PDB file of C-alpha atoms in Angstrom:
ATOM      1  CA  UNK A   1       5.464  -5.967  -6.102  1.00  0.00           C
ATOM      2  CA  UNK A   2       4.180  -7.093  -2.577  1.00  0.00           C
ATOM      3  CA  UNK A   3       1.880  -9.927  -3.209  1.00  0.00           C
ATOM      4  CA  UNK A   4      -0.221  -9.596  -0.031  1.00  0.00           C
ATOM      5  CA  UNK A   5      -3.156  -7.167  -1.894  1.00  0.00           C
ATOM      6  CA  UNK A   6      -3.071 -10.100  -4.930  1.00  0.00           C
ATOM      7  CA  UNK A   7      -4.216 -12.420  -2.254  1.00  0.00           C
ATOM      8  CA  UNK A   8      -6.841 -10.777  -1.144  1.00  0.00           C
ATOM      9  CA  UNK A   9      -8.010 -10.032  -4.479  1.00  0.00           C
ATOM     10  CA  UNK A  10      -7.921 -13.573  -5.458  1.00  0.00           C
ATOM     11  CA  UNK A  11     -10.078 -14.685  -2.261  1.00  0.00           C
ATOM     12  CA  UNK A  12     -12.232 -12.354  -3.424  1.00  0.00           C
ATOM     13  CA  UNK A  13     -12.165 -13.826  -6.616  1.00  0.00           C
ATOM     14  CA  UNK A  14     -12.770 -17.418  -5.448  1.00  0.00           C
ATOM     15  CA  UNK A  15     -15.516 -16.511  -3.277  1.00  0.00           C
ATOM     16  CA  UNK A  16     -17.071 -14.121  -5.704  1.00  0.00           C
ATOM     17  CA  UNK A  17     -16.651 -14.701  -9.032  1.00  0.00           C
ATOM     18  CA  UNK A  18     -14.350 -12.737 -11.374  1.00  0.00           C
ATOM     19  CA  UNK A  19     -16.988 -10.230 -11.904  1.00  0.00           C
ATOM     20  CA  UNK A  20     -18.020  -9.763  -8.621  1.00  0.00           C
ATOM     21  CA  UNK A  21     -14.103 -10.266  -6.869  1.00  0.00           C
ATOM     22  CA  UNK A  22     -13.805  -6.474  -6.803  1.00  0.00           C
ATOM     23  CA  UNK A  23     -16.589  -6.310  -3.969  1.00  0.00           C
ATOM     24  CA  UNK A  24     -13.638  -6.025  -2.018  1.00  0.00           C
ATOM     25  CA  UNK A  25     -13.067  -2.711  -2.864  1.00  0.00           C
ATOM     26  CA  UNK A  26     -16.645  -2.007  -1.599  1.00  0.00           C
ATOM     27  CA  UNK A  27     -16.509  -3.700   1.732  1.00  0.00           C
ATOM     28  CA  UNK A  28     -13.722  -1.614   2.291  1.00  0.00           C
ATOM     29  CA  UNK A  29     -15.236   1.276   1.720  1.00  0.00           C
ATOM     30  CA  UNK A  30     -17.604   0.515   4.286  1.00  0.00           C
ATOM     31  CA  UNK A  31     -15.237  -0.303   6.396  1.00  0.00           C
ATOM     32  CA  UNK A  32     -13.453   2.924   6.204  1.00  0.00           C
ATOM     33  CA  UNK A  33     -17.050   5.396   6.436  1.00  0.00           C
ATOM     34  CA  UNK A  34     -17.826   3.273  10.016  1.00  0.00           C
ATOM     35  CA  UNK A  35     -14.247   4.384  10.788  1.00  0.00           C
ATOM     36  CA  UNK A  36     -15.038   8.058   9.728  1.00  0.00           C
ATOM     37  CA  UNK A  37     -18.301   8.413  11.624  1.00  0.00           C
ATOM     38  CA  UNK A  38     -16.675   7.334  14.827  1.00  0.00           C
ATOM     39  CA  UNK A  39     -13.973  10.123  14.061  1.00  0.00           C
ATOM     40  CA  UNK A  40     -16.651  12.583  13.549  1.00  0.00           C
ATOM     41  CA  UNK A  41     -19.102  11.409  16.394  1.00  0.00           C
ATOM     42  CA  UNK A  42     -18.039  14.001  19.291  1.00  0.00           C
ATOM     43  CA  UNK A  43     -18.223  16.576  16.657  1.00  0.00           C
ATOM     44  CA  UNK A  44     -21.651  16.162  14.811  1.00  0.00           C
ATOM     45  CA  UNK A  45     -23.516  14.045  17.879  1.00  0.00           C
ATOM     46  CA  UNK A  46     -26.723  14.143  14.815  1.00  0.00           C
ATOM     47  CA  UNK A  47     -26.801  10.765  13.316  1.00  0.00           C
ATOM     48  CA  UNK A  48     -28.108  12.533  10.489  1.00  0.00           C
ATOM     49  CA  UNK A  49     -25.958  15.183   9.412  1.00  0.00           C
ATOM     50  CA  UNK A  50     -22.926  12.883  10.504  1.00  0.00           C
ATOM     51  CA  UNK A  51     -24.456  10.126   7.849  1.00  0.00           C
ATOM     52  CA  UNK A  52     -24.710  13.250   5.188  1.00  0.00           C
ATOM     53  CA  UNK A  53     -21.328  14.235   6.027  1.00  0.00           C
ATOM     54  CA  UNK A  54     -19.331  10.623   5.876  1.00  0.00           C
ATOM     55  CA  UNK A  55     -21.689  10.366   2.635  1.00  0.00           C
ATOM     56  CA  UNK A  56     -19.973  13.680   1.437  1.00  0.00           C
ATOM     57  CA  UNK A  57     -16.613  12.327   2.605  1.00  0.00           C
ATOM     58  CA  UNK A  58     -16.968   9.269   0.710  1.00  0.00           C
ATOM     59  CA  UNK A  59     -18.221  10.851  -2.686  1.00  0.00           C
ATOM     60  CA  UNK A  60     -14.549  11.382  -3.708  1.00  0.00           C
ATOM     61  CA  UNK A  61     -14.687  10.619  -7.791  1.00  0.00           C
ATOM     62  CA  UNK A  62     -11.391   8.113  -7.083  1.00  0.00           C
ATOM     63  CA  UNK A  63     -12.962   6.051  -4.666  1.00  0.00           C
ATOM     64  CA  UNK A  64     -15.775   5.112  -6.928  1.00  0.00           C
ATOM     65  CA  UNK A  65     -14.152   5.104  -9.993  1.00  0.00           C
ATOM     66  CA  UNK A  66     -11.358   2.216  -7.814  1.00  0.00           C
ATOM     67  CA  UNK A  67     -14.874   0.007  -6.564  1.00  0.00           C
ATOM     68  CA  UNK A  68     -15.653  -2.212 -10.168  1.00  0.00           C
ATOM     69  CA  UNK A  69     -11.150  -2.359 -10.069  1.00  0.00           C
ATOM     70  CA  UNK A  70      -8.672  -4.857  -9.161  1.00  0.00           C
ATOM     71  CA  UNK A  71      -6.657  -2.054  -8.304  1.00  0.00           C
ATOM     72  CA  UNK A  72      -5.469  -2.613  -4.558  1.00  0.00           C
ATOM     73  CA  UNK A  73      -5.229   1.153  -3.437  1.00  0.00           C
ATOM     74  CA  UNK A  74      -8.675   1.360  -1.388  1.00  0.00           C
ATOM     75  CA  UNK A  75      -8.178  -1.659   0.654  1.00  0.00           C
ATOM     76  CA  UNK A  76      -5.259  -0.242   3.441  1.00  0.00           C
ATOM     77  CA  UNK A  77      -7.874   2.684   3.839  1.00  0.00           C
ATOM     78  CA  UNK A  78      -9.520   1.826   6.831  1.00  0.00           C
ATOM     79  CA  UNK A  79      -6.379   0.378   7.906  1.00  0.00           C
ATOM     80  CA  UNK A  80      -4.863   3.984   7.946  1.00  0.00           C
ATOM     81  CA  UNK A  81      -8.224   5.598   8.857  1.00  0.00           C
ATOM     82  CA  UNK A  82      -8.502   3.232  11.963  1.00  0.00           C
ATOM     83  CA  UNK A  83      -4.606   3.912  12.968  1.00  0.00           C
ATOM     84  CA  UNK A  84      -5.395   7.928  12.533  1.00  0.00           C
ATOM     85  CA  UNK A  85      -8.518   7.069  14.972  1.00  0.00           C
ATOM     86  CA  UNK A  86      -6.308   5.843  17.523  1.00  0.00           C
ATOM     87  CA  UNK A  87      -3.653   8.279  17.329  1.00  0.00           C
ATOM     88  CA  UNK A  88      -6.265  10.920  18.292  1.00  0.00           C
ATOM     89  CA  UNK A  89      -7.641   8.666  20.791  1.00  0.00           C
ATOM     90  CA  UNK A  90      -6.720   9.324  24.682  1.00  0.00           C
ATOM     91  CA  UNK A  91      -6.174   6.377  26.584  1.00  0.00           C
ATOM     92  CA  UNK A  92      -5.433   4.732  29.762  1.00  0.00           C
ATOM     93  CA  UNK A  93      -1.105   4.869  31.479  1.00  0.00           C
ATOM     94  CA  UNK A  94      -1.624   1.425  31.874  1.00  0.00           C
ATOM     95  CA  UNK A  95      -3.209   0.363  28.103  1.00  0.00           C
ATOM     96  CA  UNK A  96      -0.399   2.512  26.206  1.00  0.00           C
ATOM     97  CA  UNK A  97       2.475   0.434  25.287  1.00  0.00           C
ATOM     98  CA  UNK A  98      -0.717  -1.921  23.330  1.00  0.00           C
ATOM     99  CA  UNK A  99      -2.096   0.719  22.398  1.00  0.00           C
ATOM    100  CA  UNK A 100       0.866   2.267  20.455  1.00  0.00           C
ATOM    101  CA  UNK A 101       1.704  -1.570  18.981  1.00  0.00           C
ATOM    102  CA  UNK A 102      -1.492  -1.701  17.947  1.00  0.00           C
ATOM    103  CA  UNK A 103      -1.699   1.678  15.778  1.00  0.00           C
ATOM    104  CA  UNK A 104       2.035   0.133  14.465  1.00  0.00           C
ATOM    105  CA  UNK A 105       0.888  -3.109  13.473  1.00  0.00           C
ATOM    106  CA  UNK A 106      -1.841  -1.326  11.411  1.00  0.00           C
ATOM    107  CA  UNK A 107       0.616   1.099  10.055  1.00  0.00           C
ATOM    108  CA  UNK A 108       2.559  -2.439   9.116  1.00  0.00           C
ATOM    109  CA  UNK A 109      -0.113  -3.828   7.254  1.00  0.00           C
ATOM    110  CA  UNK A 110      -0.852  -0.620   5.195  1.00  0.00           C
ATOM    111  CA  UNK A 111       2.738  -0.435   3.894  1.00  0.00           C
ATOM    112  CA  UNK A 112       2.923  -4.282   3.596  1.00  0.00           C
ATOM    113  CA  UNK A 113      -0.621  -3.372   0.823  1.00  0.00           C
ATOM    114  CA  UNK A 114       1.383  -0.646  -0.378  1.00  0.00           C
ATOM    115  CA  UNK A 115       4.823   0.164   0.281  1.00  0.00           C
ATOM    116  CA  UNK A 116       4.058   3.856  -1.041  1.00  0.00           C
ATOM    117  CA  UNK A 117       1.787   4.707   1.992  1.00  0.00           C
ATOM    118  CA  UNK A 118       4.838   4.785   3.927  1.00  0.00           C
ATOM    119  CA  UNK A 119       4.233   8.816   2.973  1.00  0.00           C
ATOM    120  CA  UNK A 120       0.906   8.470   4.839  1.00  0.00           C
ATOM    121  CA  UNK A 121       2.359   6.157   7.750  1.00  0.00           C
ATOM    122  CA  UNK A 122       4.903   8.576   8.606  1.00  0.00           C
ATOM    123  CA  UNK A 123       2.559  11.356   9.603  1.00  0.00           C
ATOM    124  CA  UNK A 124       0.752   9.492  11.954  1.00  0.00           C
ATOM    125  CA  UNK A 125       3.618   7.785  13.465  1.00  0.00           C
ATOM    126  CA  UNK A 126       5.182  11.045  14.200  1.00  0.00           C
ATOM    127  CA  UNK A 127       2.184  11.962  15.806  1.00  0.00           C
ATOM    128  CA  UNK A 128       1.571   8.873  18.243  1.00  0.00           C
ATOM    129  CA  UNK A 129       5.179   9.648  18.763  1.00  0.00           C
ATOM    130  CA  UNK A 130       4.409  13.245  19.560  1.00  0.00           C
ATOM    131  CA  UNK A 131       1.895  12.459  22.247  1.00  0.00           C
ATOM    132  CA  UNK A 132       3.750   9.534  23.668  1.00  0.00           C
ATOM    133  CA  UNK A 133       6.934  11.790  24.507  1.00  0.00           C
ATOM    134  CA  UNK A 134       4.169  15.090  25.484  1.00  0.00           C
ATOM    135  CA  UNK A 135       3.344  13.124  28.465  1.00  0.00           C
ATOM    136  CA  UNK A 136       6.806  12.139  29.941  1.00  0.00           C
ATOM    137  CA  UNK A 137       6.207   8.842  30.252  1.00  0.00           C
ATOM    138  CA  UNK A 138       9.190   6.721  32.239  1.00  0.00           C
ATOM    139  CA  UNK A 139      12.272   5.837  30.112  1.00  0.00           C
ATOM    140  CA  UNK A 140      11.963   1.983  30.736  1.00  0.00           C
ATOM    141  CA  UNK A 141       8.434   2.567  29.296  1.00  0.00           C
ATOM    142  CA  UNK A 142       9.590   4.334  26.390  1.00  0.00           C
ATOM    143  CA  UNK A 143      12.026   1.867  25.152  1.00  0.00           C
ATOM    144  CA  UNK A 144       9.573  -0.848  25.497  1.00  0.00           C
ATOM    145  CA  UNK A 145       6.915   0.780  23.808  1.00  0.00           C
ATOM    146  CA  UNK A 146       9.533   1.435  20.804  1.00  0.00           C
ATOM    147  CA  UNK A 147      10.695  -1.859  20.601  1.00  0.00           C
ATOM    148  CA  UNK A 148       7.279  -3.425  20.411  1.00  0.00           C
ATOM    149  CA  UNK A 149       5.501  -1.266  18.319  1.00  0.00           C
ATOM    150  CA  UNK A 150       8.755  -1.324  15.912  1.00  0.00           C
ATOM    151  CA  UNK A 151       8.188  -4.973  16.009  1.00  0.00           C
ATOM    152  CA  UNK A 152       4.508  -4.777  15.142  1.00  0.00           C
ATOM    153  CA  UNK A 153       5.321  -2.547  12.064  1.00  0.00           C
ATOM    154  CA  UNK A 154       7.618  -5.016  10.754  1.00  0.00           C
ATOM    155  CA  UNK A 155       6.043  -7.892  10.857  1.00  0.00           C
ATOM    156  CA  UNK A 156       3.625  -7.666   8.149  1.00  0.00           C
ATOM    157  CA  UNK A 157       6.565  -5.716   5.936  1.00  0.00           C
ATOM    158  CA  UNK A 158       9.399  -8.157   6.887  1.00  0.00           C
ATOM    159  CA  UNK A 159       8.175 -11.531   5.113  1.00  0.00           C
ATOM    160  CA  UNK A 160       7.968 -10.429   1.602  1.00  0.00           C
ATOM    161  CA  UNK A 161      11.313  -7.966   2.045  1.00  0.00           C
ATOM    162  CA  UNK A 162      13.570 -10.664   2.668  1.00  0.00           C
ATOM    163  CA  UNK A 163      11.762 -12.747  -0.650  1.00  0.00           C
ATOM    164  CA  UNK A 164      12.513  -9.793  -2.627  1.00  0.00           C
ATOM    165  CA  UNK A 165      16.249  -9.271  -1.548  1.00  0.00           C
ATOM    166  CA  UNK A 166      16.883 -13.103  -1.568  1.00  0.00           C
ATOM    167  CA  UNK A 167      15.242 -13.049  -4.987  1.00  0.00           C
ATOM    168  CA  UNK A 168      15.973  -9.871  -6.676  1.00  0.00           C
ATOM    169  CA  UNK A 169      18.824  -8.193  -4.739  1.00  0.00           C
ATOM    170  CA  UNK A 170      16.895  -5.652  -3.334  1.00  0.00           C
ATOM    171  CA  UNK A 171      14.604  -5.597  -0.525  1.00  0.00           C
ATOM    172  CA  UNK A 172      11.865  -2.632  -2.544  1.00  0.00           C
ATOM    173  CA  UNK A 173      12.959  -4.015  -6.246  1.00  0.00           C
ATOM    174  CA  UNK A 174      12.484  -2.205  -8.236  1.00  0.00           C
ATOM    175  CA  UNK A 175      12.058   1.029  -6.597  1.00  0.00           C
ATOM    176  CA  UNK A 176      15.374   2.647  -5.533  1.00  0.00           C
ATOM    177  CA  UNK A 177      17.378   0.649  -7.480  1.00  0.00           C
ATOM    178  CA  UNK A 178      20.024   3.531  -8.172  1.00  0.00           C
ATOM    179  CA  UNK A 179      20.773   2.666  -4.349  1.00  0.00           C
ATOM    180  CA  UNK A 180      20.392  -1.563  -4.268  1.00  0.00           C
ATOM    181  CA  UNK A 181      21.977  -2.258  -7.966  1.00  0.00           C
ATOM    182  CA  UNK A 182      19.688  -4.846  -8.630  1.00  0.00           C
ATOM    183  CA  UNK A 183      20.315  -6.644 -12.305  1.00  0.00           C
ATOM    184  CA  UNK A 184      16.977  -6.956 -13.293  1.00  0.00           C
ATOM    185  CA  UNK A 185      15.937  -3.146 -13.253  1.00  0.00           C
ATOM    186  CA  UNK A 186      17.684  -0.086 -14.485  1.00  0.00           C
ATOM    187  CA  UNK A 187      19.452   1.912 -11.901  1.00  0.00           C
ATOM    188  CA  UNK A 188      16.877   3.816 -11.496  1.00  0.00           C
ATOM    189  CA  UNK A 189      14.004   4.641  -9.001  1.00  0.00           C
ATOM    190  CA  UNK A 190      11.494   2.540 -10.925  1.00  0.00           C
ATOM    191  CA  UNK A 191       9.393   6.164 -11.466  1.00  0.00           C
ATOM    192  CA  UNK A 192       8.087   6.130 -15.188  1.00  0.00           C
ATOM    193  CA  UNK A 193       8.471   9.566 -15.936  1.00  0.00           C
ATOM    194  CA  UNK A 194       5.274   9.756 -18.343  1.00  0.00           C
ATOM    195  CA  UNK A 195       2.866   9.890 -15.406  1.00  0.00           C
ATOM    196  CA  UNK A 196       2.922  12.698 -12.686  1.00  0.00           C
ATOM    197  CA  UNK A 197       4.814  15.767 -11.558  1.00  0.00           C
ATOM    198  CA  UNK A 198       8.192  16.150 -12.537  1.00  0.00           C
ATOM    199  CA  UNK A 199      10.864  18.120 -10.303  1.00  0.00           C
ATOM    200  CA  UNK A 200      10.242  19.745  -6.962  1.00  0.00           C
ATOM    201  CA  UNK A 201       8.082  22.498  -7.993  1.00  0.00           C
ATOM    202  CA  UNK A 202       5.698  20.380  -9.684  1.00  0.00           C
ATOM    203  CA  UNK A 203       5.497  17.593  -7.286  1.00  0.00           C
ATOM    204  CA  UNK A 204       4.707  20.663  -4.734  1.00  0.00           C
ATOM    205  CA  UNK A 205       2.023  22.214  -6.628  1.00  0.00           C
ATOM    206  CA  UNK A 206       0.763  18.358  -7.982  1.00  0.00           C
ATOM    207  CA  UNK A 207      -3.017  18.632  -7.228  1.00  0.00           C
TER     208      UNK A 207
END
């Protein structure tokens, strides 16, 4: 699996203290509920009931139950919160093209943390798309907007994809590896069928 989230653990960790690495998880948090109250600040102008509701937002059992973890899930949060933020943001003809790289390169990262919240990048990519193509822009403009913000998504993903198919045989080992035929995994998708929905209906109806 993607080592970029074990390095940022272990700074934490070297900084910190074993006990007190996962502080992390906290500061991202954070993070994310600044995020959140600039999303909600047009709609609830009162600092006050915008601090009760990011507090409300943020009292999600998972979140706290992740803080004292060295699971890695909470920190591309306010990566993905802060790319959603843009995507609703309007903004200048002129400031688009980094505007659209930016939101990418954040999308990047997230995956790079995470290669599962590809499901969430999606989503917001088709909406930045959505808008970009709403407004007509030039066709010159669009290709160069594509191109770069393709670019900034694939940086951050890129580095440890080639490792893994240099070293492995498959660029997401060991996920999909009914498709790569890696030898060190089954050909399988790497799902261990003990946790989670199984079949469509149940994956649909998963709380």
């Amino acid at each position: 699996y993607n080592t970029a989230p074990d390095m940022a653990m272990g700074i934490a960790r070297i900084l910190f203290g074993y006990r007190l690495g996962t502080l992390i998880n906290l500061f991202s948090l954070f993070w994310a509920a600044r995020i959140v109250d600039r999303l909600l600040r047009s709609y609830l102008p009162n600092e006050w009931i915008r601090s009760a509701a990011v507090l409300l937002i943020f009292a999600a059992e998972h979140l706290f139950f992740e803080i004292d973890t060295y699971m890695i899930d909470l920190l591309a949060v306010p990566l993905l919160l802060e790319a959603t933020r843009l995507s609703l943001t309007d903004v200048a003809s002129e400031k688009l093209v980094e505007h659209m790289t930016r939101i990418a390169f954040l999308l990047g990262l997230s995956v790079a943390f995470k290669l599962i919240y590809v499901v969430l990048a999606m989503p917001i990519a088709l909406l930045c798309g959505w808008r970009f193509l709403r407004e007509n822009r030039a066709p010159m403009q669009l290709i160069r907007t594509v191109v770069l913000a393709l670019a900034a998504f694939l940086l951050p993903v890129l580095p440890f994809t080639i490792y893994l198919y240099q070293e492995m045989g498959s660029p997401v080992f060991p996920i999909l590896n009914g498709v790569f035929k890696s030898p060190y995994w089954p050909p399988n998708s790497g799902w261990d069928n003990r946790w989670g929905p199984v079949g469509f209906w149940q994956t649909v109806a998963w709380p």
